[in-house]
Short mmCIF file of C-alpha atoms in Angstrom, two decimals:
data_model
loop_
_atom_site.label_atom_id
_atom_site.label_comp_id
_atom_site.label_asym_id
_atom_site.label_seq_id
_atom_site.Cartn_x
_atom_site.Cartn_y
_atom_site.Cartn_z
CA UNK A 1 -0.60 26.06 -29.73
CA UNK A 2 -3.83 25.59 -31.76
CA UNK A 3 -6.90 24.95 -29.23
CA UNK A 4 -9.12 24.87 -32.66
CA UNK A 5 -10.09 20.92 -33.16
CA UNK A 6 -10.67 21.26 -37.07
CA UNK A 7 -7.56 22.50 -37.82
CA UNK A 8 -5.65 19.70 -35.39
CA UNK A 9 -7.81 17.27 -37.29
CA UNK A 10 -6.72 18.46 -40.75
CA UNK A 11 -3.22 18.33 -39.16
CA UNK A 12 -3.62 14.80 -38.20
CA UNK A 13 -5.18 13.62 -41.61
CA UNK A 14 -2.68 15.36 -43.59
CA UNK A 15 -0.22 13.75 -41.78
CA UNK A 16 -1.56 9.79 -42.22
CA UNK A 17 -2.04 10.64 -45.91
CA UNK A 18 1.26 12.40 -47.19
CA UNK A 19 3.79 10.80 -44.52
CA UNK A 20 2.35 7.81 -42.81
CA UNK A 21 0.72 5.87 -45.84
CA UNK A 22 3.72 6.42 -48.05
CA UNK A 23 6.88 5.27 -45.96
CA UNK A 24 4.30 2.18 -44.46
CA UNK A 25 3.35 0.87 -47.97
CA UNK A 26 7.06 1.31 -48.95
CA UNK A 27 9.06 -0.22 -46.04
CA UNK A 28 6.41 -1.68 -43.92
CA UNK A 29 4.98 -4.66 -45.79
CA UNK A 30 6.96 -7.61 -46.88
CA UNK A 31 7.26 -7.38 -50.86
CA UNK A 32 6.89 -11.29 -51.71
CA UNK A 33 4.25 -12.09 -48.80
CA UNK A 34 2.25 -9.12 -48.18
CA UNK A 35 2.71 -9.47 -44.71
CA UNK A 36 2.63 -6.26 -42.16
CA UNK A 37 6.29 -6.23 -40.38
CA UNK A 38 6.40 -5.41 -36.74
CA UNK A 39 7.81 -2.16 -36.58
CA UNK A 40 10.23 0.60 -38.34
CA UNK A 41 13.04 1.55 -36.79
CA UNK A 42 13.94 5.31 -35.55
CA UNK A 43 15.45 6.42 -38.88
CA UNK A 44 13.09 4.61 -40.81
CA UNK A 45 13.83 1.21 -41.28
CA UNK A 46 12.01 -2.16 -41.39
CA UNK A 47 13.20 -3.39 -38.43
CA UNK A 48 14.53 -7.20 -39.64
CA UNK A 49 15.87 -8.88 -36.51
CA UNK A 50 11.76 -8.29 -34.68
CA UNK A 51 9.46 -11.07 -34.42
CA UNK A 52 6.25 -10.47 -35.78
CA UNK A 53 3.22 -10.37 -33.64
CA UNK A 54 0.04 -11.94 -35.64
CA UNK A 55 -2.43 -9.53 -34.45
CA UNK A 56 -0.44 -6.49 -36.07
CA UNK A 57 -1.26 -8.27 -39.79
CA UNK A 58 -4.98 -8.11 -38.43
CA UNK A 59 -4.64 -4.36 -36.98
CA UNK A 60 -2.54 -3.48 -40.18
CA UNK A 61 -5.12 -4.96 -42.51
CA UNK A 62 -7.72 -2.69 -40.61
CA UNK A 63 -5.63 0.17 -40.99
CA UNK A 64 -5.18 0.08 -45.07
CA UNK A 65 -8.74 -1.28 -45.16
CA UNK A 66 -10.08 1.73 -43.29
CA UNK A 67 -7.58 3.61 -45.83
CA UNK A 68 -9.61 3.04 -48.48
CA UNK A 69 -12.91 3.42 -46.93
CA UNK A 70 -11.51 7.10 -46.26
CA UNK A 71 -10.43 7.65 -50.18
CA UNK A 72 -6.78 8.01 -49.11
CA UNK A 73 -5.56 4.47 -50.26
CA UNK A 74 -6.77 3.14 -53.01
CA UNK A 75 -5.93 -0.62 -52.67
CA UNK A 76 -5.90 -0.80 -49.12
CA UNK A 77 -8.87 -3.22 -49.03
CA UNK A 78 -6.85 -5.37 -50.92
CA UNK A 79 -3.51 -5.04 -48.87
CA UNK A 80 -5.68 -5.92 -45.91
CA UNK A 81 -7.30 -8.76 -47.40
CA UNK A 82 -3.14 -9.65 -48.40
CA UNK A 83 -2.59 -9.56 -44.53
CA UNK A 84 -5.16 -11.43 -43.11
CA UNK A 85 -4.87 -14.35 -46.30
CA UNK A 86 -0.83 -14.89 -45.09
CA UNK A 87 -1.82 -15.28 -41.40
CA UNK A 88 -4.71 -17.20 -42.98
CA UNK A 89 -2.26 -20.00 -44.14
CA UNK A 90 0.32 -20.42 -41.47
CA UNK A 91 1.39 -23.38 -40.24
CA UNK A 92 -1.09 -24.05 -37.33
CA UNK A 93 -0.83 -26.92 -34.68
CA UNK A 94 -3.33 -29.49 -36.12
CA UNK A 95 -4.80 -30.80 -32.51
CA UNK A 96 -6.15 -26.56 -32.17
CA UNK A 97 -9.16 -26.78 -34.96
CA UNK A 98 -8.83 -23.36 -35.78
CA UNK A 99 -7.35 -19.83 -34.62
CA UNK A 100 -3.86 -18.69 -35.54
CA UNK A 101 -0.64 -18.84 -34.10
CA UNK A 102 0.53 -16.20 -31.75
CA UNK A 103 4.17 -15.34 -33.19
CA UNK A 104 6.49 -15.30 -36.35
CA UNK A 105 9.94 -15.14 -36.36
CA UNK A 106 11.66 -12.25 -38.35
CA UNK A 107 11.63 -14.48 -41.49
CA UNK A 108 7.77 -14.66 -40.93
CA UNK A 109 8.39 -18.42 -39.71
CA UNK A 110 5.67 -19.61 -36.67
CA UNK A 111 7.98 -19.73 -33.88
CA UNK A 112 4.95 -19.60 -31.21
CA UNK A 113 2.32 -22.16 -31.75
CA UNK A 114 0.08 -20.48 -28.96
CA UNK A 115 -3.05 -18.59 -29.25
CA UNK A 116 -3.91 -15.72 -27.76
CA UNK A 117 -7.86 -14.29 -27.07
CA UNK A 118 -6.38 -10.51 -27.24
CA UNK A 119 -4.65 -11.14 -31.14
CA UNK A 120 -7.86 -12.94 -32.49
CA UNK A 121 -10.35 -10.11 -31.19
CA UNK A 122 -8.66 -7.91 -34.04
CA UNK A 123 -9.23 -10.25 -36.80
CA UNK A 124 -12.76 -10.11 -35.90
CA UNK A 125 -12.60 -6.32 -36.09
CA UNK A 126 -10.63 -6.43 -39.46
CA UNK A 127 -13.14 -8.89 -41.38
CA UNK A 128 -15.50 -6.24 -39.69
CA UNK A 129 -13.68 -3.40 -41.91
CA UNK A 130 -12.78 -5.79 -44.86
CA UNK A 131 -16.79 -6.73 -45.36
CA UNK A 132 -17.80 -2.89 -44.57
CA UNK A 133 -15.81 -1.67 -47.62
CA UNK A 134 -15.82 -4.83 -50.09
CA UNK A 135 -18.87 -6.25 -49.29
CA UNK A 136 -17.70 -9.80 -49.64
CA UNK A 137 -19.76 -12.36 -47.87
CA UNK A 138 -17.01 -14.54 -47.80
CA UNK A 139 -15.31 -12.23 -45.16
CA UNK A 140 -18.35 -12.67 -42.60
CA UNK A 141 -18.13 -16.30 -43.32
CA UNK A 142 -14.46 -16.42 -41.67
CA UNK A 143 -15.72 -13.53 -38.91
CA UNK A 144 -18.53 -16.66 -38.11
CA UNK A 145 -16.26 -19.46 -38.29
CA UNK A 146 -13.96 -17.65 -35.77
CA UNK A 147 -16.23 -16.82 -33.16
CA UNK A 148 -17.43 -20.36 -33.31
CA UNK A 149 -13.78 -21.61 -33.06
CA UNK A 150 -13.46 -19.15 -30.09
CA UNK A 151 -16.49 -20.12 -28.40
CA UNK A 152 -15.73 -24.17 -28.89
CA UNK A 153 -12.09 -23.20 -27.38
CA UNK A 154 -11.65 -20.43 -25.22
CA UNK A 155 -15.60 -20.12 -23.91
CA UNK A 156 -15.14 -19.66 -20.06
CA UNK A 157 -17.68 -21.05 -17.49
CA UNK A 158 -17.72 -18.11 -15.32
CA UNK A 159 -18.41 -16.03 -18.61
CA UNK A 160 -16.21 -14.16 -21.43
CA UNK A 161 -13.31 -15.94 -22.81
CA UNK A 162 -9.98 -17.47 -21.53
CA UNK A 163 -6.72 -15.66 -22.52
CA UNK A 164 -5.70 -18.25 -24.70
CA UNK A 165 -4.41 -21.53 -24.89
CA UNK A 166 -1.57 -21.76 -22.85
CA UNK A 167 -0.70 -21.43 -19.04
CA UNK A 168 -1.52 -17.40 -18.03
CA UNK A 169 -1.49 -15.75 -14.55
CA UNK A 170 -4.38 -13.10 -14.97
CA UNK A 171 -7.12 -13.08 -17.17
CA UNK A 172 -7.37 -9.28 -18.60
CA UNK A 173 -10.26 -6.97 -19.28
CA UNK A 174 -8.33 -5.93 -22.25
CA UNK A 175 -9.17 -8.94 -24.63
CA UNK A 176 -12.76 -8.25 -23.83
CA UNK A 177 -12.64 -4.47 -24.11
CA UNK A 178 -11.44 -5.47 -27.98
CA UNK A 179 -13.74 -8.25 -28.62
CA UNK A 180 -16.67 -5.48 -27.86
CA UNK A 181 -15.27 -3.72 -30.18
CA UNK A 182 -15.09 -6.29 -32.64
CA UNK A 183 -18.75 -7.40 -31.77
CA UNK A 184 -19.94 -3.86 -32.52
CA UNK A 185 -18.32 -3.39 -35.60
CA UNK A 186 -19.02 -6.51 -37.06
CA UNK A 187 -23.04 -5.38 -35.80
CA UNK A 188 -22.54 -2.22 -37.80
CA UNK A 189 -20.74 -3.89 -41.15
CA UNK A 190 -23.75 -6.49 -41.32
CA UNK A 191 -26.87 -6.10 -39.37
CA UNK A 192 -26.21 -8.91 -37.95
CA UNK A 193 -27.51 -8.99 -34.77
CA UNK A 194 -25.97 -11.90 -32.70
CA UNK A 195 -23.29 -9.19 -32.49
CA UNK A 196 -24.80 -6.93 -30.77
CA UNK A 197 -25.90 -9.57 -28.26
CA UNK A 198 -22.37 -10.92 -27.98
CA UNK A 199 -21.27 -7.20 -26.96
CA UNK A 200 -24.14 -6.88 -24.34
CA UNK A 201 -22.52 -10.22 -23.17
CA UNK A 202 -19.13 -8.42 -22.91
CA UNK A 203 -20.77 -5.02 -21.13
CA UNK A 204 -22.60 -7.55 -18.75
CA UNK A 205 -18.77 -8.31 -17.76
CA UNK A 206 -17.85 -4.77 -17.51
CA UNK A 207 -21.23 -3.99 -15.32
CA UNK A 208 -20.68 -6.75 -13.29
CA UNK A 209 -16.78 -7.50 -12.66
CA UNK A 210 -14.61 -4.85 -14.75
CA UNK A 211 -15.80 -2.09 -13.00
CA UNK A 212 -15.32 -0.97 -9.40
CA UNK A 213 -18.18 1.54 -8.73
CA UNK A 214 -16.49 2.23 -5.36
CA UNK A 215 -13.30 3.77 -6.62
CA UNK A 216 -15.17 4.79 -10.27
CA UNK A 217 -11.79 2.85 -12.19
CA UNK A 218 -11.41 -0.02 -14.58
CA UNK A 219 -10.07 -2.81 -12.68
CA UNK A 220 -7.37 -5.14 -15.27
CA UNK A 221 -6.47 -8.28 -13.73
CA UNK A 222 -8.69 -11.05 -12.66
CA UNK A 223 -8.72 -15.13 -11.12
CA UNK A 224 -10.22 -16.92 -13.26
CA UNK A 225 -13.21 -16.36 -12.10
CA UNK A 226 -13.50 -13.14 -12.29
CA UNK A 227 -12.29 -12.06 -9.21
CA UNK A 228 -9.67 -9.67 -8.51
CA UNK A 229 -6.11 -10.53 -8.89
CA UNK A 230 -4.58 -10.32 -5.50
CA UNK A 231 -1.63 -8.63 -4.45
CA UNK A 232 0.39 -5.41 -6.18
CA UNK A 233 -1.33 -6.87 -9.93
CA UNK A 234 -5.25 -6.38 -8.54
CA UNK A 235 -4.33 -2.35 -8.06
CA UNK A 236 -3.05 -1.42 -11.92
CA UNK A 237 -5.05 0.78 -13.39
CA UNK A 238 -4.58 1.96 -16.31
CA UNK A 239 -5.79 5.33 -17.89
CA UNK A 240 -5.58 4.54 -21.39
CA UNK A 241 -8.01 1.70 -20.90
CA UNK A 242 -10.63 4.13 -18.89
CA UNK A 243 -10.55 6.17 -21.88
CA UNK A 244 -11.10 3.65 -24.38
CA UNK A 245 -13.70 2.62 -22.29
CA UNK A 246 -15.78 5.90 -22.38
CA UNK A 247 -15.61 5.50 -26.45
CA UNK A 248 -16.48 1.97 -26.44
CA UNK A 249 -19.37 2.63 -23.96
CA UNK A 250 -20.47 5.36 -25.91
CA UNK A 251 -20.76 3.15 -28.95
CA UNK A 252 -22.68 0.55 -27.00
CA UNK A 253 -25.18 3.44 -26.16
CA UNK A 254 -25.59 4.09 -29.42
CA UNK A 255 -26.75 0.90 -30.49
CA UNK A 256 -28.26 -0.67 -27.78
CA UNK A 257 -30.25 2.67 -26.45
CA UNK A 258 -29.17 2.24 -23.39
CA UNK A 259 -28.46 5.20 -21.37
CA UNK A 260 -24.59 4.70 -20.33
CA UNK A 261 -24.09 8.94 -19.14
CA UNK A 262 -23.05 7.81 -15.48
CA UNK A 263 -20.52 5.60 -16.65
CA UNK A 264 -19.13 7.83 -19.17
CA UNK A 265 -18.86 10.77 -16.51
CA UNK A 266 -17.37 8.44 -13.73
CA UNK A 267 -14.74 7.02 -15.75
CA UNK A 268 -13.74 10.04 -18.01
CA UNK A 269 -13.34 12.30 -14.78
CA UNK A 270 -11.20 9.43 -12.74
CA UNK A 271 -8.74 8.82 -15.52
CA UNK A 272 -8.61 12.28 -16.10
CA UNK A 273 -7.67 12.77 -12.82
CA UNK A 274 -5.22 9.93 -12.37
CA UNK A 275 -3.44 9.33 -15.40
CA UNK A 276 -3.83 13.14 -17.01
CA UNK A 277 -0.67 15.27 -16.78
CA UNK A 278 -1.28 18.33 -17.37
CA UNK A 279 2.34 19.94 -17.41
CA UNK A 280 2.62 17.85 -20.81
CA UNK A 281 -0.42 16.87 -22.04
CA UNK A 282 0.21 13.47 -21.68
CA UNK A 283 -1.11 9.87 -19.88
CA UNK A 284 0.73 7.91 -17.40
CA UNK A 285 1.13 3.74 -18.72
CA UNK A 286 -0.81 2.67 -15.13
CA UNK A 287 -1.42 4.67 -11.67
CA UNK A 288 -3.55 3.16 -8.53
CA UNK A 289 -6.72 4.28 -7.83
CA UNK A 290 -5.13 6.48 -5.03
CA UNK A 291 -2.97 8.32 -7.25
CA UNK A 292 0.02 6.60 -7.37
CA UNK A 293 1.76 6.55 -10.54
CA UNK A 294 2.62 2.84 -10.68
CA UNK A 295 4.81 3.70 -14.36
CA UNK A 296 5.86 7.09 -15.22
CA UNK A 297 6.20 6.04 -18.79
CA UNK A 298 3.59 7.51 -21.42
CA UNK A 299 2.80 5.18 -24.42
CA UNK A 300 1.69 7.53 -27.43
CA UNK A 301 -1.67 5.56 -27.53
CA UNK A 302 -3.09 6.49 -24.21
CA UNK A 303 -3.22 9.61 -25.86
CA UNK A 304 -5.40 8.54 -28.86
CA UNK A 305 -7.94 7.49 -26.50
CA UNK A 306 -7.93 10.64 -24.35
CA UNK A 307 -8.58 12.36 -27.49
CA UNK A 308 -11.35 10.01 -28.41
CA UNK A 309 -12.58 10.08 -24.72
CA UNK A 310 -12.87 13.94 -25.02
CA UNK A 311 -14.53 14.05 -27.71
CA UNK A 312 -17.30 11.94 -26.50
CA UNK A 313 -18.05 14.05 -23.64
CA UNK A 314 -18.06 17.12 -25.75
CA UNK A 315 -20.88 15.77 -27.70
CA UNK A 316 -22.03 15.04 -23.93
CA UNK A 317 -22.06 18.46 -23.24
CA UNK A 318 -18.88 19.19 -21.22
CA UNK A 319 -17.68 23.17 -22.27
CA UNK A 320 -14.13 22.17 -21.96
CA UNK A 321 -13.79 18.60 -23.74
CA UNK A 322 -13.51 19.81 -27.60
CA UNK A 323 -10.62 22.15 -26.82
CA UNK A 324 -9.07 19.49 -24.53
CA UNK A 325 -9.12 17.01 -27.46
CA UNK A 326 -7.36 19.90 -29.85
CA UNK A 327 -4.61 20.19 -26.84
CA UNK A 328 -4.18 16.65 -26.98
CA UNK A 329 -3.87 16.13 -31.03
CA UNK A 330 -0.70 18.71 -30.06
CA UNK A 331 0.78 17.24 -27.67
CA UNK A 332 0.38 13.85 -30.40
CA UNK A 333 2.49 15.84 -32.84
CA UNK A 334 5.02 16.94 -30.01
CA UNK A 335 5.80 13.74 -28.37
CA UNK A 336 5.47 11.15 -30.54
CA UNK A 337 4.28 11.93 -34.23
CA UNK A 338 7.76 13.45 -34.39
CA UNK A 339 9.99 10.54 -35.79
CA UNK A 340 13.34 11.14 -37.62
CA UNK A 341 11.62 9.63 -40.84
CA UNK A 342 8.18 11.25 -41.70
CA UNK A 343 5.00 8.97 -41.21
CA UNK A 344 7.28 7.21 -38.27
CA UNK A 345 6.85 7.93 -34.68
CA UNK A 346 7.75 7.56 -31.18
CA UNK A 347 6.38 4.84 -29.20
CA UNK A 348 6.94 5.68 -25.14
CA UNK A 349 7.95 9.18 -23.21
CA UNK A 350 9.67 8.73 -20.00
CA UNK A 351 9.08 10.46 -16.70
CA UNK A 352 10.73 13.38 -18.00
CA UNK A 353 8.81 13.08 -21.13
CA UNK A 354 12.09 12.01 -22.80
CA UNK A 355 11.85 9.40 -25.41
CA UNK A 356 12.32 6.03 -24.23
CA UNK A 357 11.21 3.70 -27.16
CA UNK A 358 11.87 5.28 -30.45
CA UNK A 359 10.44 2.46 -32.80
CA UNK A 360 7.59 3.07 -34.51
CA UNK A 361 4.88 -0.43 -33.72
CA UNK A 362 2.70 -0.96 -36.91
CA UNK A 363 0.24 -1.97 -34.19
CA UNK A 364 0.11 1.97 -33.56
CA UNK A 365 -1.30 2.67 -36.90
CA UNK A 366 -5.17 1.18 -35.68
CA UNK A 367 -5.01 3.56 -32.80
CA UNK A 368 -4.20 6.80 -35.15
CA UNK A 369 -6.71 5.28 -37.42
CA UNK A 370 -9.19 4.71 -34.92
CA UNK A 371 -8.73 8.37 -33.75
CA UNK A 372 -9.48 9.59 -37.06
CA UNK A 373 -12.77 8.13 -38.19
CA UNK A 374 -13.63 9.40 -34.82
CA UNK A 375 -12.93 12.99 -35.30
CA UNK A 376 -14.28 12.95 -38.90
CA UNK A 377 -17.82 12.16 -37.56
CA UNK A 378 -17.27 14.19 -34.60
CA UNK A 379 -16.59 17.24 -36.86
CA UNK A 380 -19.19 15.99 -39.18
CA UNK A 381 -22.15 15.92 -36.62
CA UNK A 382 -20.97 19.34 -35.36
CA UNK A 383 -21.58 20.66 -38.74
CA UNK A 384 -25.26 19.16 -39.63
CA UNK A 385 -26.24 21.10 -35.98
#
């Protein structure tokens, strides 16, 4: 096992541009409508009897966007822009105003009318990505349009965003954790700064409800007004999200000079220590914040954002993050970027770390991608030290 985090990067590039790109443009976009299907199956396969999540045309058209922005595909601006224009005329219910449907059936038919907050936060982030590399003003046009249709529909008086449009339990951290990411890459794309504002709005959230300073975790579920869900759903916790979080909050720090280091020790060390498993390298799907493993199932990308996670607190500082993150890209290649068909993967490890989904999601791709560009300018500051 390689602890050495430029070669594991190499490893993981390599393996995007001379396995993953190839077999995804081939069998993973719909040759008359240029739309993103849901998943490949284990040998391979576009998987034909799926229905079609929108948000993976939005994560897709990030991923061949960001493609291009890396030099590895040289249309993948324009098989983005493909994605987003199909999802851009569906068949939406006329009373809405604006949004997109939540579902298509495997013939790419709307079979779910809904909306969902989570789905349209990734739109945001691919116009984000589509303006960044085109430069088409058009694309922050749509980006503005949204958010307005967003605010007008889904604006919550106890702050944030409801899920959606439809009849929901919980309301989730995770939309927001996405729409700051949106926010702050729609900030970077355009210098525009109502973005930036709109993602202190969502780390106001995090400050003041998201986070439970008393147990240092990322609490998930919520009333609707922001209080915690009662019962067994107000105790998930899940790693992958704690992770993400250190990135995200990272980012934030960046931009908005605030100094975040507190945050990004607390909740790096307590998912470490809850979700990490150290006999394989891998993250646990959701745990309490006593250490109980609520799932024993590992989804490949709670990984991705241990990896990213590490690497922020090696440019923090911490002596053992960088070779941690090298570990991880490992275990990446020995769990899950191991499908029967090169460029596929696996989806979920079990308890025993045997496989348990074997599809490969498309939706998988942004988190690989994501990974990447975070390396490259990880390895990239390292070197101008």
């Amino acid at each position: 096992m390689s602890h050495n985090l430029t070669y594991q990067s190499q490893r993981l590039s390599h393996w995007v541009q001379r396995d993953a790109i190839p077999v995804w443009l081939e069998r993973g976009i719909h040759p008359e409508l240029g739309a993103s299907v849901e998943r490949l199956t284990a040998h391979g396969q576009a998987d034909t009897q799926a229905d079609v999540r929108v948000r993976v045309q939005a994560r897709q058209a990030f991923f061949f966007t960001a493609c291009e922005a890396l030099g590895w595909c040289a249309d993948g601006a324009a098989i983005g822009a493909g994605m987003l224009k199909f999802v851009e005329t569906c068949q939406v219910e006329p009373s809405v105003g604006g949004g997109f449907p939540r579902l298509l059936s495997p013939e790419f038919k709307v079979c779910d009318f809904d909306q969902d907050l989570y789905d349209h936060a990734f739109f945001l982030l691919a116009y984000a990505w589509q303006y960044r590399v085109t430069k088409d003003a058009s694309v922050l046009a749509k980006a503005d349009a949204l958010m307005q249709y967003l605010d007008r529909a889904f604006a919550s008086p106890y702050g944030g965003w409801s899920e959606g449009n439809y009849v929901y339990k919980w309301r989730r951290q995770n939309p927001h954790m996405h729409l700051f990411e949106a926010f702050m890459a729609l900030y970077e794309a355009s210098g525009d700064r109502q973005w930036l504002l709109r993602a202190g709005h969502i780390f106001d959230l995090f400050e003041r409800f998201f986070f439970c300073a008393k147990q240092g975790v990322l609490q998930e579920y919520f009333f609707s007004d922001w209080r915690l869900a009662s019962g067994a759903d107000g105790q998930i916790i899940e790693p992958g999200h704690m992770f993400e979080w250190v990135w995200l909050l990272d980012w934030y720090q960046r931009l908005s000079g605030r100094d975040l280091g507190n945050y990004l020790q607390i909740l790096y060390r307590r998912a470490y220590e809850l979700g990490y498993q150290s006999d394989s390298g891998l993250v646990c799907d959701s745990v309490t914040a006593a250490g109980g493993i609520l799932q024993q199932t590992k989804r490949c990308w709670g990984l991705t954002e241990m990896i990213k996670a590490c690497l922020v607190m090696a440019e923090h500082g911490d002596p053992e993050a960088e070779a941690l993150a090298a570990v991880g890209i490992e275990s990446l290649f020995t769990y899950y970027l191991c499908g029967i068909t090169p460029g596929t993967y696996v989806d979920q490890r079990g308890a025993d770390d045997e496989i348990v989904v074997d599809t490969a999601p498309a939706s998988t791709l942004y988190h690989l991608m994501v990974l990447i560009q975070h390396l490259q300018a990880f390895l990239a500051g390292r070197e101008a030290k």
